[in-house]
XYZ file of C-alpha atoms in Angstrom:
400
model
C 6.273 -2.285 -6.881
C 10.026 -1.762 -6.992
C 10.552 -5.489 -6.502
C 8.282 -6.253 -9.455
C 10.250 -3.810 -11.586
C 13.532 -5.381 -10.450
C 12.378 -8.788 -11.661
C 11.325 -7.250 -14.978
C 14.709 -5.552 -15.464
C 16.495 -8.828 -14.690
C 14.354 -10.457 -17.376
C 15.157 -7.717 -19.893
C 18.893 -8.116 -19.202
C 18.786 -11.923 -18.934
C 20.535 -11.488 -15.583
C 20.361 -13.193 -12.204
C 18.549 -11.113 -9.585
C 19.900 -10.830 -6.054
C 17.073 -10.525 -3.493
C 16.622 -6.722 -3.340
C 17.818 -4.595 -0.446
C 15.058 -2.374 0.997
C 15.920 1.200 1.950
C 14.972 2.480 5.411
C 12.205 5.043 4.944
C 12.968 8.257 6.877
C 9.361 8.511 8.057
C 8.616 4.882 9.002
C 12.179 4.075 10.165
C 11.703 0.355 9.699
C 14.781 -1.717 8.891
C 12.813 -4.868 7.970
C 14.435 -6.761 5.104
C 12.832 -8.480 2.132
C 13.084 -11.791 3.990
C 11.407 -10.298 7.076
C 8.341 -9.342 5.029
C 8.033 -11.746 2.097
C 8.217 -15.533 1.779
C 11.521 -15.880 -0.096
C 11.181 -19.595 -0.903
C 7.780 -18.988 -2.487
C 9.120 -15.962 -4.400
C 12.034 -17.907 -5.889
C 9.930 -20.995 -6.652
C 7.106 -19.147 -8.447
C 9.582 -17.309 -10.667
C 12.051 -20.152 -11.249
C 10.964 -20.611 -14.883
C 11.172 -16.874 -15.592
C 14.444 -15.642 -14.062
C 17.257 -16.870 -11.836
C 17.159 -15.462 -8.289
C 19.751 -15.818 -5.529
C 19.505 -14.840 -1.874
C 22.990 -13.348 -1.773
C 25.965 -12.770 -4.030
C 28.413 -15.613 -4.768
C 31.791 -15.370 -3.021
C 33.683 -13.980 -6.021
C 31.301 -11.006 -6.165
C 30.866 -10.524 -2.431
C 32.930 -7.307 -2.604
C 29.862 -5.581 -4.069
C 28.403 -4.163 -0.865
C 26.633 -0.953 0.133
C 29.767 0.085 2.006
C 31.860 -0.428 -1.140
C 29.621 1.899 -3.151
C 29.435 4.488 -0.363
C 33.174 5.216 -0.322
C 33.858 6.145 -3.972
C 32.520 6.255 -7.523
C 32.398 2.666 -8.776
C 32.092 1.401 -12.330
C 29.538 -1.226 -11.341
C 27.182 1.246 -9.636
C 24.365 2.503 -11.876
C 22.919 5.647 -10.321
C 21.690 7.460 -13.440
C 18.646 5.366 -14.330
C 15.952 7.879 -15.321
C 12.447 7.717 -13.915
C 10.349 5.341 -16.063
C 13.338 4.245 -18.143
C 12.731 2.139 -21.240
C 13.942 -1.405 -21.851
C 16.288 0.070 -24.471
C 17.923 2.281 -21.840
C 18.774 -0.762 -19.693
C 20.133 -2.682 -22.681
C 22.318 0.249 -23.716
C 23.505 1.398 -20.272
C 23.392 -1.550 -17.875
C 24.019 -4.588 -20.079
C 27.571 -3.439 -21.018
C 28.419 -3.109 -17.312
C 27.091 -6.607 -16.666
C 29.093 -8.021 -19.564
C 32.287 -6.286 -18.420
C 32.158 -6.884 -14.667
C 29.604 -9.676 -14.205
C 27.529 -7.475 -11.897
C 25.597 -4.195 -11.871
C 24.151 -2.502 -8.800
C 21.266 -0.173 -9.633
C 20.405 2.425 -7.016
C 18.256 4.435 -6.707
C 15.670 2.231 -8.350
C 12.243 3.547 -7.302
C 9.988 4.103 -10.366
C 12.867 3.345 -12.723
C 10.974 1.265 -15.319
C 8.382 2.540 -17.795
C 4.839 1.203 -17.895
C 4.562 1.416 -21.681
C 6.347 0.156 -24.803
C 7.583 -3.010 -23.096
C 7.270 -6.586 -24.421
C 4.050 -8.260 -23.310
C 5.953 -11.091 -21.610
C 7.743 -8.505 -19.424
C 4.467 -6.797 -18.523
C 2.862 -10.088 -17.591
C 5.896 -11.056 -15.554
C 5.480 -7.868 -13.494
C 1.879 -8.900 -12.871
C 2.952 -12.420 -11.928
C 5.416 -11.072 -9.383
C 2.894 -8.657 -7.896
C -0.103 -10.941 -7.683
C 1.443 -14.408 -7.322
C 5.110 -14.396 -6.308
C 4.981 -11.825 -3.503
C 3.257 -13.352 -0.476
C 3.915 -12.430 3.131
C 5.917 -14.539 5.570
C 3.947 -17.310 7.351
C 3.600 -15.543 10.707
C 2.022 -12.479 9.016
C -0.423 -14.690 7.111
C -1.266 -16.630 10.284
C -2.012 -13.465 12.241
C -3.977 -12.093 9.293
C -6.061 -15.270 9.089
C -6.772 -15.038 12.825
C -7.937 -11.432 12.516
C -10.177 -12.259 9.546
C -11.731 -15.156 11.457
C -12.390 -12.962 14.486
C -14.052 -10.375 12.259
C -16.236 -12.970 10.559
C -17.006 -14.866 13.792
C -17.101 -12.107 16.442
C -18.535 -14.389 19.141
C -15.185 -16.145 19.227
C -13.093 -12.979 19.383
C -12.327 -13.492 23.050
C -10.875 -16.947 22.431
C -7.279 -15.809 22.017
C -4.461 -18.315 21.956
C -2.735 -20.883 19.804
C -5.835 -23.078 19.574
C -7.970 -20.196 18.312
C -8.102 -21.095 14.615
C -9.003 -24.693 15.383
C -11.807 -23.529 17.681
C -13.190 -21.286 14.943
C -13.089 -24.155 12.478
C -15.118 -26.224 14.914
C -17.899 -23.641 15.273
C -18.273 -22.542 11.659
C -21.190 -24.888 11.240
C -22.996 -23.216 14.139
C -22.291 -19.565 13.335
C -22.788 -18.012 9.918
C -19.796 -16.060 8.670
C -20.360 -12.330 8.960
C -19.250 -9.678 6.512
C -16.837 -6.868 7.238
C -15.368 -3.814 5.530
C -11.827 -2.494 5.841
C -11.216 1.219 6.179
C -7.666 2.268 5.322
C -7.273 5.495 7.264
C -4.100 7.242 6.111
C -4.190 10.143 8.552
C -0.781 10.094 10.162
C 1.419 13.086 10.880
C 3.472 12.955 7.682
C 0.342 12.703 5.507
C -1.283 15.623 7.334
C 1.878 17.725 7.071
C 2.620 16.880 3.443
C -0.920 17.730 2.357
C -0.557 21.321 3.695
C -4.304 21.250 4.432
C -6.074 22.799 7.423
C -7.543 20.199 9.770
C -9.238 22.529 12.230
C -6.556 22.571 14.904
C -6.001 26.313 14.759
C -2.760 28.283 14.626
C -0.831 25.887 16.887
C -1.550 22.912 14.628
C -0.637 24.874 11.498
C 2.707 25.882 12.984
C 3.462 22.358 14.233
C 2.731 20.804 10.824
C 4.730 23.507 9.021
C 7.729 22.831 11.274
C 7.450 19.066 10.661
C 7.146 19.707 6.913
C 10.363 21.724 6.991
C 12.187 19.053 9.002
C 11.227 16.118 6.751
C 11.020 17.708 3.286
C 12.963 20.965 3.785
C 9.874 22.857 2.694
C 9.771 21.190 -0.751
C 6.023 20.501 -0.678
C 4.068 21.533 -3.778
C 0.748 21.899 -1.925
C 2.166 24.682 0.269
C 1.590 27.220 -2.499
C -2.200 26.680 -2.469
C -4.879 27.765 0.000
C -6.833 25.174 1.974
C -9.962 25.901 -0.093
C -8.071 25.403 -3.354
C -6.613 22.108 -2.115
C -10.013 20.795 -1.019
C -11.665 21.793 -4.302
C -8.941 19.842 -6.113
C -9.422 16.798 -3.865
C -5.878 17.021 -2.499
C -6.691 16.843 1.208
C -6.774 13.457 2.976
C -10.116 12.726 4.589
C -10.198 13.157 8.363
C -11.708 10.395 10.528
C -14.833 12.542 10.936
C -15.160 13.079 7.166
C -14.703 9.403 6.319
C -17.386 8.614 8.908
C -19.829 10.936 7.139
C -18.929 9.368 3.774
C -19.587 5.848 5.060
C -22.861 6.894 6.692
C -24.026 8.562 3.467
C -23.226 5.366 1.524
C -25.473 3.354 3.862
C -23.078 1.897 6.411
C -24.493 2.079 9.933
C -23.844 1.127 13.565
C -24.261 -2.573 12.743
C -21.384 -2.472 10.230
C -18.334 -4.450 11.261
C -15.380 -2.284 10.329
C -11.655 -3.049 10.488
C -9.442 0.023 10.820
C -6.208 -0.391 8.868
C -3.923 2.432 9.883
C -0.589 3.342 11.418
C -0.526 6.117 14.015
C -3.550 8.374 13.579
C -2.602 12.032 13.862
C -4.305 13.282 17.029
C -4.462 9.837 18.641
C -7.539 8.120 20.060
C -9.367 11.435 20.537
C -9.235 12.057 16.796
C -11.080 8.841 15.943
C -13.556 8.954 18.858
C -16.359 10.318 16.632
C -15.722 7.584 14.075
C -15.964 4.974 16.856
C -19.269 6.464 18.009
C -20.674 6.134 14.495
C -19.311 2.594 14.102
C -19.155 0.934 17.532
C -18.220 -2.422 15.974
C -14.969 -0.991 14.591
C -11.917 -3.148 15.328
C -8.183 -2.957 14.717
C -5.095 -5.078 15.319
C -4.922 -4.204 19.015
C -8.572 -4.942 19.746
C -8.546 -8.253 17.869
C -5.189 -9.717 18.892
C -3.319 -9.964 22.166
C 0.055 -8.283 22.707
C 1.726 -11.705 22.600
C 0.182 -12.420 19.194
C 1.424 -9.062 17.923
C 4.925 -9.408 19.368
C 6.601 -10.285 16.042
C 5.228 -7.205 14.286
C 5.410 -4.669 17.130
C 7.180 -1.444 16.155
C 7.784 -2.632 12.570
C 5.837 -0.417 10.197
C 6.296 -2.720 7.180
C 4.977 -5.789 9.010
C 2.113 -3.845 10.571
C 1.186 -2.662 7.077
C 1.552 -6.213 5.744
C -1.030 -7.503 8.244
C -3.409 -4.672 7.302
C -2.852 -5.417 3.602
C -3.592 -9.118 4.150
C -6.811 -8.414 6.069
C -7.817 -5.839 3.429
C -7.462 -8.445 0.684
C -9.811 -10.764 2.576
C -12.542 -8.213 3.306
C -15.897 -7.902 1.582
C -15.383 -4.188 0.927
C -12.298 -1.987 1.024
C -12.397 1.804 1.401
C -9.332 4.034 1.442
C -9.552 7.504 2.972
C -6.761 8.946 0.851
C -4.618 8.058 -2.172
C -1.129 6.708 -1.649
C 1.012 3.606 -2.170
C -1.134 1.356 0.049
C -4.314 2.625 -1.617
C -2.900 2.129 -5.135
C -1.562 -1.363 -4.423
C -4.821 -2.578 -2.869
C -7.036 -1.009 -5.542
C -4.983 -2.831 -8.186
C -4.820 -6.141 -6.328
C -8.541 -6.146 -5.507
C -9.337 -5.255 -9.132
C -7.268 -8.258 -10.214
C -9.220 -10.484 -7.800
C -12.567 -8.840 -8.746
C -13.295 -7.617 -5.203
C -15.457 -4.630 -4.248
C -13.473 -1.466 -3.560
C -14.866 2.005 -2.887
C -12.690 4.853 -4.118
C -13.720 8.133 -2.468
C -14.340 10.991 -4.885
C -11.935 13.374 -3.168
C -12.735 16.472 -5.239
C -16.501 16.033 -4.762
C -16.139 15.433 -1.027
C -13.816 18.421 -0.661
C -16.416 20.665 -2.263
C -19.274 19.203 -0.210
C -17.414 19.678 3.073
C -16.684 23.300 2.142
C -20.434 23.912 1.766
C -21.406 24.909 5.301
C -25.129 25.189 4.498
C -25.712 21.764 2.938
C -28.318 19.510 4.598
C -27.923 15.792 5.255
C -30.330 14.574 2.555
C -28.667 16.757 -0.090
C -25.213 15.625 1.067
C -26.232 11.958 1.045
C -27.744 12.174 -2.441
C -24.620 13.888 -3.817
C -22.352 11.269 -2.212
C -24.364 8.300 -3.517
C -24.555 9.705 -7.042
C -20.873 10.658 -7.001
C -19.782 7.129 -6.077
C -21.941 4.990 -8.363
C -19.001 4.337 -10.681
C -16.346 4.148 -7.961
C -17.105 0.752 -6.416
C -14.630 -1.610 -8.006
C -15.587 -1.445 -11.666
C -12.655 -2.386 -13.885
C -10.925 0.608 -15.420
C -8.553 0.026 -18.321
C -5.050 1.370 -17.827
C -4.251 4.552 -19.746
C -0.880 5.627 -21.128
C 1.725 6.194 -18.388
C -0.571 4.839 -15.661
C 0.736 2.137 -13.327
C -0.226 -1.428 -14.162
C -0.001 -2.179 -10.439
C -2.974 0.150 -9.861
C -4.693 -0.584 -13.193
C -3.985 -4.263 -13.958
C -6.364 -4.412 -16.940
C -5.687 -5.143 -19.712
C -1.991 -6.093 -19.182
C -2.541 -8.531 -16.302
C -6.087 -9.702 -16.966
C -6.789 -10.089 -20.687
C -5.826 -12.947 -23.016
C -5.739 -10.822 -26.167
């Protein structure tokens, strides 16, 4: 999303964009660069008629490095861009720097461009970047295609190796392609800690998550001021693997459903998702579908692991996310743009239902079905201040 905004700002300023530098996230600790994740040639080619893009700075500007900006206050460093800044702000505050020095380095840049009151050509350019220019590197797409094929043609799952895709192509006439759903399970330690919710692990778990919360965010977590019941009633607790299993079962998924689990490290490990596996024995993930050799290029790299999950999610028949977040928002928007079915859990409803300890299965199932009738991929028009990356209509999808 930041990359899309960077292209838009370059357009507003009529400037050349240098391929953006990606910060190392303190939680994921992945140093993968733009070029490690995205196909740079494709990116530059798709946008060549919109803006000029270079891979690195020309020699006469090569002094503009991260080290240069780290040692002193520099005139070419823009560090005051407000959150959701207007086009006017960039023209008044960044353009003069560009005109004086020939370069401007904007950092931090996350969420630094407004979603409203921008020229339509800039809005559509953001959409073009997001949905057309940004594609993953070839080896991520190749692995993603292999995983999708193994999900659709499970009889060939065991045929690992470089000839796999050709073998699948040969048997497609014999075996009908099966359908599969992707479950994005965001239930890692940082999500659990940041939510400040109670996940049934008792006093020891509460203390461990509180300590982690203090270490990562120095206690600055808004949810900490609410009780677990208040958070659940507000839909602010991520669904546990057990809860998402009950949701899927209530919606009609059963033990014949082929499910792909898109997730990083699940908090609690394999034991935490054992119940979910019992409910859905055909559940697969990257490790079960691909050999360690096939996964070698993405091993230990959170961004590339997420890229593979994103790619598979975009090729699934149904996508369900267990909790809101960047991955959820990006996929909901992208699948809306492609008109693909996406189930958005009603977090507040589910929180209230799970707090009701006396509810029976039939009553629970009826409430879940009714509460999700309008949450299955129907197009929702973007409202003021909402992200066009999550709500691409009308900006990205309408002619008028």
